[in-house]
């Protein structure tokens, strides 16, 4: 996407530096969670409003509104109107939440061969083709736009943010 955010760009680049060896599944899971949180935090506040949290969780497929409201109360009992990244991690670790919100993660995970939160444009296009999606010029152009720093790779955060924008969750 063309609208990169200043704070999360450096956080994102730093988060995607692999430290050698095989990544621990918890590490890349947390990396993906952070990308989802940051994709929704377009204003770079470092927190989501409760409304943004609800929209994100519903977009990710967690369930009906009442279910998301119960989750919100569980991870933010003080009801201060905001969800921090730590509260988001806590929400994602509750029983059934990670599994209930994994649709986009599962798709991108297939492209992300080294589990660093990024995939090459070629991996994504091939992955779409493998899923039976016709890869036309329009799709290629969209994938090219997701390579915000022109390094030939797409970050999961940008992938999620593009989906949030496409579905009208973000304006």
Short mmCIF file of C-alpha atoms in Angstrom, two decimals:
data_model
loop_
_atom_site.label_atom_id
_atom_site.label_comp_id
_atom_site.label_asym_id
_atom_site.label_seq_id
_atom_site.Cartn_x
_atom_site.Cartn_y
_atom_site.Cartn_z
CA UNK A 1 0.00 0.00 0.00
CA UNK A 2 1.20 3.47 -0.66
CA UNK A 3 0.50 4.76 2.83
CA UNK A 4 3.31 3.41 4.93
CA UNK A 5 3.38 4.51 8.50
CA UNK A 6 6.51 5.97 9.94
CA UNK A 7 6.60 4.28 13.36
CA UNK A 8 5.53 0.82 12.31
CA UNK A 9 7.72 0.77 9.24
CA UNK A 10 10.85 0.69 11.36
CA UNK A 11 9.17 -1.67 13.87
CA UNK A 12 8.07 -3.88 11.00
CA UNK A 13 11.51 -4.00 9.37
CA UNK A 14 13.10 -4.71 12.75
CA UNK A 15 10.56 -7.41 13.58
CA UNK A 16 11.21 -9.19 10.29
CA UNK A 17 14.95 -9.59 10.86
CA UNK A 18 15.52 -13.29 11.29
CA UNK A 19 18.04 -14.04 14.03
CA UNK A 20 19.36 -17.24 12.46
CA UNK A 21 18.27 -20.81 12.75
CA UNK A 22 14.71 -22.01 12.46
CA UNK A 23 12.16 -19.62 13.94
CA UNK A 24 10.14 -20.76 16.92
CA UNK A 25 6.43 -21.10 15.96
CA UNK A 26 5.51 -18.78 18.85
CA UNK A 27 7.85 -16.14 17.42
CA UNK A 28 6.29 -16.05 13.99
CA UNK A 29 2.82 -16.35 15.45
CA UNK A 30 3.52 -13.27 17.58
CA UNK A 31 5.05 -11.56 14.54
CA UNK A 32 1.82 -12.19 12.61
CA UNK A 33 -0.30 -10.94 15.54
CA UNK A 34 1.75 -7.76 15.73
CA UNK A 35 1.31 -7.25 11.98
CA UNK A 36 -2.47 -7.56 12.32
CA UNK A 37 -2.54 -5.10 15.22
CA UNK A 38 -0.28 -2.61 13.43
CA UNK A 39 -2.23 -2.90 10.16
CA UNK A 40 -5.34 -1.76 12.03
CA UNK A 41 -3.44 1.00 13.90
CA UNK A 42 -3.20 3.30 10.88
CA UNK A 43 -2.67 6.35 13.10
CA UNK A 44 0.36 4.79 14.84
CA UNK A 45 -0.94 5.36 18.35
CA UNK A 46 0.40 2.03 19.57
CA UNK A 47 -3.11 1.09 20.67
CA UNK A 48 -6.48 0.34 19.12
CA UNK A 49 -9.77 1.83 20.16
CA UNK A 50 -12.21 -0.77 21.35
CA UNK A 51 -14.18 -0.14 18.17
CA UNK A 52 -11.09 -0.84 16.03
CA UNK A 53 -10.41 -3.99 18.05
CA UNK A 54 -13.97 -5.22 17.50
CA UNK A 55 -13.77 -4.49 13.76
CA UNK A 56 -10.40 -6.25 13.47
CA UNK A 57 -11.52 -9.34 15.36
CA UNK A 58 -14.71 -9.62 13.33
CA UNK A 59 -12.75 -9.10 10.11
CA UNK A 60 -10.32 -11.84 11.15
CA UNK A 61 -13.34 -14.11 11.57
CA UNK A 62 -13.47 -14.55 15.33
CA UNK A 63 -17.24 -14.65 15.44
CA UNK A 64 -20.37 -12.74 16.20
CA UNK A 65 -20.31 -9.36 17.89
CA UNK A 66 -21.33 -10.71 21.31
CA UNK A 67 -18.39 -13.13 21.23
CA UNK A 68 -15.94 -10.32 20.42
CA UNK A 69 -17.49 -8.15 23.16
CA UNK A 70 -16.93 -10.93 25.70
CA UNK A 71 -13.31 -11.24 24.57
CA UNK A 72 -12.88 -7.48 24.87
CA UNK A 73 -14.17 -7.50 28.46
CA UNK A 74 -11.84 -10.39 29.32
CA UNK A 75 -8.67 -8.71 28.05
CA UNK A 76 -9.56 -5.13 28.95
CA UNK A 77 -11.53 -5.37 32.22
CA UNK A 78 -10.78 -1.75 33.14
CA UNK A 79 -12.68 -0.67 30.01
CA UNK A 80 -10.39 2.28 29.28
CA UNK A 81 -11.46 2.43 25.62
CA UNK A 82 -8.17 1.13 24.20
CA UNK A 83 -6.45 -2.17 23.53
CA UNK A 84 -2.66 -2.25 23.79
CA UNK A 85 -0.47 -4.66 21.87
CA UNK A 86 0.01 -6.70 25.07
CA UNK A 87 -3.75 -6.93 25.55
CA UNK A 88 -4.06 -7.97 21.90
CA UNK A 89 -1.46 -10.72 22.43
CA UNK A 90 -3.40 -11.80 25.52
CA UNK A 91 -6.63 -11.92 23.50
CA UNK A 92 -5.00 -14.01 20.78
CA UNK A 93 -3.72 -16.54 23.34
CA UNK A 94 -7.18 -17.20 24.81
CA UNK A 95 -8.68 -20.60 23.95
CA UNK A 96 -10.04 -20.73 20.41
CA UNK A 97 -9.09 -17.19 19.42
CA UNK A 98 -5.97 -17.93 17.37
CA UNK A 99 -7.76 -20.73 15.54
CA UNK A 100 -10.86 -18.59 15.01
CA UNK A 101 -8.89 -15.75 13.47
CA UNK A 102 -6.42 -17.67 11.36
CA UNK A 103 -7.88 -17.41 7.83
CA UNK A 104 -5.51 -14.70 6.53
CA UNK A 105 -2.60 -16.01 8.58
CA UNK A 106 -3.03 -19.47 7.09
CA UNK A 107 -3.12 -18.09 3.55
CA UNK A 108 -0.05 -15.89 3.96
CA UNK A 109 1.80 -18.59 5.89
CA UNK A 110 1.75 -20.73 2.73
CA UNK A 111 3.66 -17.98 0.89
CA UNK A 112 6.07 -17.13 3.71
CA UNK A 113 8.59 -19.94 3.30
CA UNK A 114 11.06 -18.80 5.97
CA UNK A 115 8.39 -17.53 8.40
CA UNK A 116 9.79 -14.02 8.70
CA UNK A 117 6.45 -12.31 8.00
CA UNK A 118 7.29 -11.55 4.38
CA UNK A 119 6.90 -13.35 1.08
CA UNK A 120 8.22 -12.64 -2.36
CA UNK A 121 5.78 -11.40 -4.94
CA UNK A 122 6.50 -14.54 -6.95
CA UNK A 123 5.63 -16.78 -3.98
CA UNK A 124 2.31 -14.99 -3.54
CA UNK A 125 1.42 -15.13 -7.22
CA UNK A 126 2.35 -18.82 -7.38
CA UNK A 127 0.37 -19.47 -4.21
CA UNK A 128 -2.70 -17.82 -5.71
CA UNK A 129 -2.29 -19.91 -8.85
CA UNK A 130 -1.93 -23.06 -6.71
CA UNK A 131 -5.22 -22.14 -4.98
CA UNK A 132 -6.92 -21.96 -8.37
CA UNK A 133 -7.06 -18.16 -8.54
CA UNK A 134 -6.45 -16.80 -12.00
CA UNK A 135 -3.44 -14.50 -11.75
CA UNK A 136 -4.20 -11.68 -14.16
CA UNK A 137 -2.60 -8.27 -14.64
CA UNK A 138 -4.91 -6.70 -12.06
CA UNK A 139 -3.79 -9.13 -9.35
CA UNK A 140 -0.14 -8.67 -10.33
CA UNK A 141 -0.55 -4.90 -10.05
CA UNK A 142 -2.16 -5.21 -6.61
CA UNK A 143 0.67 -7.44 -5.39
CA UNK A 144 3.25 -5.00 -6.78
CA UNK A 145 1.59 -2.16 -4.82
CA UNK A 146 1.94 -4.21 -1.63
CA UNK A 147 5.73 -4.19 -2.03
CA UNK A 148 5.94 -0.82 -0.29
CA UNK A 149 9.74 -0.62 -0.18
CA UNK A 150 10.37 -2.21 -3.61
CA UNK A 151 12.48 -5.07 -2.24
CA UNK A 152 10.50 -7.72 -4.10
CA UNK A 153 8.70 -8.84 -0.94
CA UNK A 154 5.32 -8.22 0.64
CA UNK A 155 5.02 -7.91 4.41
CA UNK A 156 2.12 -9.65 6.13
CA UNK A 157 1.19 -6.32 7.71
CA UNK A 158 0.73 -4.75 4.26
CA UNK A 159 -1.19 -7.82 3.09
CA UNK A 160 -3.60 -7.52 6.04
CA UNK A 161 -3.92 -3.76 5.67
CA UNK A 162 -4.79 -4.13 1.98
CA UNK A 163 -7.54 -6.60 2.91
CA UNK A 164 -8.84 -4.25 5.62
CA UNK A 165 -9.01 -1.45 3.06
CA UNK A 166 -10.56 -3.64 0.36
CA UNK A 167 -13.29 -4.83 2.73
CA UNK A 168 -13.98 -1.28 3.95
CA UNK A 169 -12.89 -1.98 7.53
CA UNK A 170 -10.28 0.81 7.20
CA UNK A 171 -10.89 4.00 5.31
#
